[in-house]
CSV table of C-alpha atoms in Angstrom, one decimal:
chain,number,residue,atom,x,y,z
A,1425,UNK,CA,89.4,113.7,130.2
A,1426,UNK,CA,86.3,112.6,132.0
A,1427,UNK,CA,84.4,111.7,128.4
A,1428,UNK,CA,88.0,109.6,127.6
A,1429,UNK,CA,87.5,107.7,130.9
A,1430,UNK,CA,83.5,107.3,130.3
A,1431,UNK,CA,84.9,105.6,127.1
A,1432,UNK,CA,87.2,103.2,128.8
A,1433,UNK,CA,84.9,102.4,131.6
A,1434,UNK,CA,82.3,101.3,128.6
A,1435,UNK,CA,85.1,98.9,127.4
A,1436,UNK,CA,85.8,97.5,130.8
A,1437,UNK,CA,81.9,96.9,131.2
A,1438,UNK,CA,81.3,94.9,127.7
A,1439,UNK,CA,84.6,92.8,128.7
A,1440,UNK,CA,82.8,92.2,132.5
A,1441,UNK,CA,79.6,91.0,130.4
A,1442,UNK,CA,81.0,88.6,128.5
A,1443,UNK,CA,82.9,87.1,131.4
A,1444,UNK,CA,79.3,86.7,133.2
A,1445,UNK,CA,78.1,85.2,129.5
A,1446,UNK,CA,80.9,82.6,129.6
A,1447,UNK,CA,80.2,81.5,133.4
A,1448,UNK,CA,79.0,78.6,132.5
A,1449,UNK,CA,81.6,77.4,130.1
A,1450,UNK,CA,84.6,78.2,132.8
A,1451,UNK,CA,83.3,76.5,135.6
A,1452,UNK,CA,83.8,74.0,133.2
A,1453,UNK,CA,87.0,74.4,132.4
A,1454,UNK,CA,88.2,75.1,135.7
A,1455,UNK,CA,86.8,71.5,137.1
A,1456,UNK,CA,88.6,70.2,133.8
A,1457,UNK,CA,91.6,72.3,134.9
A,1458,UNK,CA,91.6,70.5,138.3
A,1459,UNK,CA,91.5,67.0,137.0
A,1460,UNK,CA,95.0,65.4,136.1
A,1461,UNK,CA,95.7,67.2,132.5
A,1462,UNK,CA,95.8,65.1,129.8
A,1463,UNK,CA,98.8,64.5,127.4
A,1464,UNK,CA,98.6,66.8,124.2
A,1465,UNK,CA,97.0,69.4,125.9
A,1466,UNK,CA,97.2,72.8,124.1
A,1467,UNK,CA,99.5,75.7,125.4
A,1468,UNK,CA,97.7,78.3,126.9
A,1469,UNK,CA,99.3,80.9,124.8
A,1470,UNK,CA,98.3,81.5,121.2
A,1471,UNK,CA,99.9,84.5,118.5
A,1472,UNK,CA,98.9,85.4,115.2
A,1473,UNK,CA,100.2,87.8,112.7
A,1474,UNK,CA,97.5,89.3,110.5
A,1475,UNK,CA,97.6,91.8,107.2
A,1476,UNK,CA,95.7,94.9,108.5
A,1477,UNK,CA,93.3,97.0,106.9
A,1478,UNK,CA,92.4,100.2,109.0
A,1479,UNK,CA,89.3,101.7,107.5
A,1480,UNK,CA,88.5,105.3,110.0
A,1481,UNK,CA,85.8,107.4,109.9
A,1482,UNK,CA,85.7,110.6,108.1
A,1483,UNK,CA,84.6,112.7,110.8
A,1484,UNK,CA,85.6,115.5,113.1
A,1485,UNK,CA,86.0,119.7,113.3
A,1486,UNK,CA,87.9,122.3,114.7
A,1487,UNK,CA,85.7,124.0,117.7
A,1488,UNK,CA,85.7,127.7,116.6
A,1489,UNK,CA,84.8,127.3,112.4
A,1490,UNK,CA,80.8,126.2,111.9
A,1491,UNK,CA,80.6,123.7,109.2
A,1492,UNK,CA,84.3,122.2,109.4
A,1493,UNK,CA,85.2,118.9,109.0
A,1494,UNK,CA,88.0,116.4,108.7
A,1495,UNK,CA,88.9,113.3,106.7
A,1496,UNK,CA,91.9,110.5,107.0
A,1497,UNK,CA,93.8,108.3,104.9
A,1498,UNK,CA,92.9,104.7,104.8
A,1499,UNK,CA,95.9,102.2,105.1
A,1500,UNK,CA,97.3,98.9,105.1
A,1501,UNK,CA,100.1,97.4,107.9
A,1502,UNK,CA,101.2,94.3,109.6
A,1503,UNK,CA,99.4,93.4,113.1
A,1504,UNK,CA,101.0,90.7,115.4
A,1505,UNK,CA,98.8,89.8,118.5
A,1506,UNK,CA,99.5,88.0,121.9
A,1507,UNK,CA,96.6,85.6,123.0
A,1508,UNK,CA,96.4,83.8,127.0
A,1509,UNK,CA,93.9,81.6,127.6
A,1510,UNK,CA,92.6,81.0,131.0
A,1511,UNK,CA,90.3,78.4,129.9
A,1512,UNK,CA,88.9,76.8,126.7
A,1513,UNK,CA,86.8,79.6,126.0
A,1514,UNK,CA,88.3,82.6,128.0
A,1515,UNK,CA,91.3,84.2,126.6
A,1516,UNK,CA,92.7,87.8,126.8
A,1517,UNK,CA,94.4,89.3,123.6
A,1518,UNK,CA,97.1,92.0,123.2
A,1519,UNK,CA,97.1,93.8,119.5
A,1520,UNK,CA,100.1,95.3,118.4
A,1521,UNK,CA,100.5,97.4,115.3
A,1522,UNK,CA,101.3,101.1,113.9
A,1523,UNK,CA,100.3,103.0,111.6
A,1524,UNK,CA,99.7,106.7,109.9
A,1525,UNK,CA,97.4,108.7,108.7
A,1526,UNK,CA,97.4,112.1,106.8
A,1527,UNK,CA,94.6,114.3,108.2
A,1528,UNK,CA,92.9,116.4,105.7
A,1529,UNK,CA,90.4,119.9,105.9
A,1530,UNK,CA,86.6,119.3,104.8
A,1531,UNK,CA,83.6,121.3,104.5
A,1532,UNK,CA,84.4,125.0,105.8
A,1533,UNK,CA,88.7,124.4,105.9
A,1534,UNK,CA,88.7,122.4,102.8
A,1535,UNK,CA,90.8,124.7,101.4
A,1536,UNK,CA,93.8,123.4,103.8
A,1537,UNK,CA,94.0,120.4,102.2
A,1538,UNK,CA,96.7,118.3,104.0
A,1539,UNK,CA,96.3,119.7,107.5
A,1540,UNK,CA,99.2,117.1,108.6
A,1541,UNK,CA,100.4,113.5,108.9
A,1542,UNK,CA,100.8,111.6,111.9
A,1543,UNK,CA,101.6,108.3,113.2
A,1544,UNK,CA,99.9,106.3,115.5
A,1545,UNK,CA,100.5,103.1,118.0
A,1546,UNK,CA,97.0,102.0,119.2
A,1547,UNK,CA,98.1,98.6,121.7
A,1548,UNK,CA,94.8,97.4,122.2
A,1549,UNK,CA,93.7,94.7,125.0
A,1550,UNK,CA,90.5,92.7,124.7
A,1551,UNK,CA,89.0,89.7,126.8
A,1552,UNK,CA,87.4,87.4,124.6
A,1553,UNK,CA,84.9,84.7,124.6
A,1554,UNK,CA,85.6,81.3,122.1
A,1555,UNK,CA,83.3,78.9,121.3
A,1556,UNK,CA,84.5,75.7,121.1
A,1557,UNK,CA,81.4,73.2,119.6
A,1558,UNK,CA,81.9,73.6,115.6
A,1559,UNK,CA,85.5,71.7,115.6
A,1560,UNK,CA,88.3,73.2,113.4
A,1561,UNK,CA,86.3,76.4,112.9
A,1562,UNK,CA,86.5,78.5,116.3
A,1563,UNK,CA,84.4,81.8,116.3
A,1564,UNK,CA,85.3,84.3,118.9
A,1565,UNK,CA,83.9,87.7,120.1
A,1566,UNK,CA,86.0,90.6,122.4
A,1567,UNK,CA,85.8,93.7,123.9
A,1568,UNK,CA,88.1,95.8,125.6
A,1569,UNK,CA,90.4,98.9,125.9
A,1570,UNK,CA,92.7,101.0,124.3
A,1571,UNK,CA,95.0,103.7,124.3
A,1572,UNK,CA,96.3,105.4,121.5
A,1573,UNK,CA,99.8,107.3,121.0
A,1574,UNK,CA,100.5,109.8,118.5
A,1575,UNK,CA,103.7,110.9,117.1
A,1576,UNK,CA,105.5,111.8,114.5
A,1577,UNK,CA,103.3,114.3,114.1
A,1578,UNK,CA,103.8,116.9,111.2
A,1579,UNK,CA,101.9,120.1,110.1
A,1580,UNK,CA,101.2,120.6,106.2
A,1581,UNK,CA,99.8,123.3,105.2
A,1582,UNK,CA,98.7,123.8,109.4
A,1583,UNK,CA,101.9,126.0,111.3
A,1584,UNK,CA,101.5,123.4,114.3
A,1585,UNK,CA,99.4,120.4,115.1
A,1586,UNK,CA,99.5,118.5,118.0
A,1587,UNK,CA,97.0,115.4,118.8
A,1588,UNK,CA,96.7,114.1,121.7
A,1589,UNK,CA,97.0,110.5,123.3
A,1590,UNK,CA,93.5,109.2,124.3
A,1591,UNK,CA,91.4,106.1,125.7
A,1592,UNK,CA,89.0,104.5,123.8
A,1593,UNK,CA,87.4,101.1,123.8
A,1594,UNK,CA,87.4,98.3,121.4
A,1595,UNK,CA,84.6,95.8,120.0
A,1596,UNK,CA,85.9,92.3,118.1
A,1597,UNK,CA,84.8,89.3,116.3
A,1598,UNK,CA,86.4,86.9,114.3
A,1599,UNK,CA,86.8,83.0,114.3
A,1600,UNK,CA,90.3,80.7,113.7
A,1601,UNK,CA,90.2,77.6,111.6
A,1602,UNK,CA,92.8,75.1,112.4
A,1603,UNK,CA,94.2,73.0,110.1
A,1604,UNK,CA,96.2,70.8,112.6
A,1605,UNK,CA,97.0,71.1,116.3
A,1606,UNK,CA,99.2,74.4,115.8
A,1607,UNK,CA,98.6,76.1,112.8
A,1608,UNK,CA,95.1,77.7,111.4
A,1609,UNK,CA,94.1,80.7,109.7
A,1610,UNK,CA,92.3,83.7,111.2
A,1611,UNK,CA,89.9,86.4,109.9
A,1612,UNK,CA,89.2,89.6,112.5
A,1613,UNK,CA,87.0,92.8,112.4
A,1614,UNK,CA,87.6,95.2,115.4
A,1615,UNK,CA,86.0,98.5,115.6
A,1616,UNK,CA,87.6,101.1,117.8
A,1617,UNK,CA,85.6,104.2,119.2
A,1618,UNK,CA,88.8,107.2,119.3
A,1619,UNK,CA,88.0,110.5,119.2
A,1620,UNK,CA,91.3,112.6,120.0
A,1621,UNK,CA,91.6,116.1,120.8
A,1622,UNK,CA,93.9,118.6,118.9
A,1623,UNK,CA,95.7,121.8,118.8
A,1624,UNK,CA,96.3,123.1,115.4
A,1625,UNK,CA,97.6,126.8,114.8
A,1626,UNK,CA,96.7,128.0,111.1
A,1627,UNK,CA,98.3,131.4,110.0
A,1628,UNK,CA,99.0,132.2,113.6
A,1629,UNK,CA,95.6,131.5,114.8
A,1630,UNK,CA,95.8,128.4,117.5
A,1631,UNK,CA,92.5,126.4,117.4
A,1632,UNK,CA,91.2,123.1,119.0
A,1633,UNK,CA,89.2,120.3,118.1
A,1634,UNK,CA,88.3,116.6,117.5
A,1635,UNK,CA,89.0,114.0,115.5
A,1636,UNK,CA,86.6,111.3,114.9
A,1637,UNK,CA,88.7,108.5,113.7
A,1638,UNK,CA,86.6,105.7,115.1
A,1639,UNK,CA,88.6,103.0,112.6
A,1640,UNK,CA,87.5,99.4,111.1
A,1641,UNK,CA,89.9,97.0,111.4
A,1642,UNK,CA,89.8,94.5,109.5
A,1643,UNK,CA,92.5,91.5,109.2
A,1644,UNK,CA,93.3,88.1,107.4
A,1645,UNK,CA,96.5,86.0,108.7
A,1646,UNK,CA,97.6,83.2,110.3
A,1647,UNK,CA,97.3,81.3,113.8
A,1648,UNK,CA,99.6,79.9,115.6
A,1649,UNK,CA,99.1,77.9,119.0
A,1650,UNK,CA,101.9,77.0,121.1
């Protein structure tokens, strides 16, 4: 518990440091802000839906066997996100997306083989930082936290598994280019540090351990701003 809040309080700390690195940029803003807005002004909301490719790490053991290890499926889903800016450059982003992944023995329990399959919802929240001097094209970088939720969760050859909902934290960078006022495309790599615990029970025996997941993601879509 207290490494899973260490892990969320790094998040919170990269997402106060790029605040302080954008102070400039939203006092700005803010004195723009205060000014009488001018007509055509962009919404402060922004969504985009991207293909997703989540690329995890294949990493982890189970506490009591020496030399075990653990490896995960690699997939492919949808990902919609839910963007506020506060200023030109400041904006906080919601990510939104599910996914599985089938869990497999390595090493010492490779001959498990399919351990399980599980599901998981990782809503992930990220403050970002936008530069705004190359025109259409609009590089961005985040960081933030996360919390993970397992379920469906299904034993293969494994009697029982059970993994547990955790923190972790998120890094981010990408850029938008905008082909008109509204519409652009988007490119996105995030890298999210999870490293669940589990209970697995194998021919009676209950054991713990960790997964390493620690998943790229890595997206293409499109931009839309309000």
């Amino acid at each position: 518990m207290a490494r899973n809040q260490m892990r969320a309080a790094r998040g919170v700390t990269a997402a106060v440091v790029l605040i302080v690195m954008g102070q400039q940029a939203i006092a700005a803003d803010l004195a723009q802000a205060a000014s009488v807005p001018q007509a055509g002004a962009p919404s402060p909301w922004q969504i985009r839906l991207r293909a997703l490719g989540v690329v995890t790490e294949d990493s982890g053991y189970v506490h009591a066997v020496p030399g075990s290890g653990l490896s995960y499926s690699d997939t492919v889903t949808p990902e919609l996100d839910i963007s506020y800016f506060f200023t030109g450059n400041i904006a906080a982003e919601l990510i939104l997306g599910t996914t599985y992944a089938n869990i497999e023995g390595q090493g010492a329990i490779g001959a498990l083989g399919n351990i399980g399959k599980l599901w998981l919802l990782p809503p992930t929240l990220t403050l970002q930082y936008h530069f705004t001097d190359f025109g259409a094209f609009k590089p961005y970088v985040g960081a933030g936290v996360n919390y993970t939720i397992f379920y469906n969760q299904g034993a293969g050859s494994a009697d029982a598994l059970k993994v547990k909902n955790t923190f972790g934290t998120a890094l981010q960078v990408g850029f938008d280019y905008m082909v008109d006022q509204h519409w652009g495309v988007n490119f996105d790599v995030k890298k999210l540090f999870l490293k669940p615990d589990f209970d697995v029970t194998v021919d009676g025996a209950k054991l713990t351990g960790k997964a390493e997941l620690d998943p790229w993601l890595i997206g293409a879509g499109v931009t839309y701003r309000f």
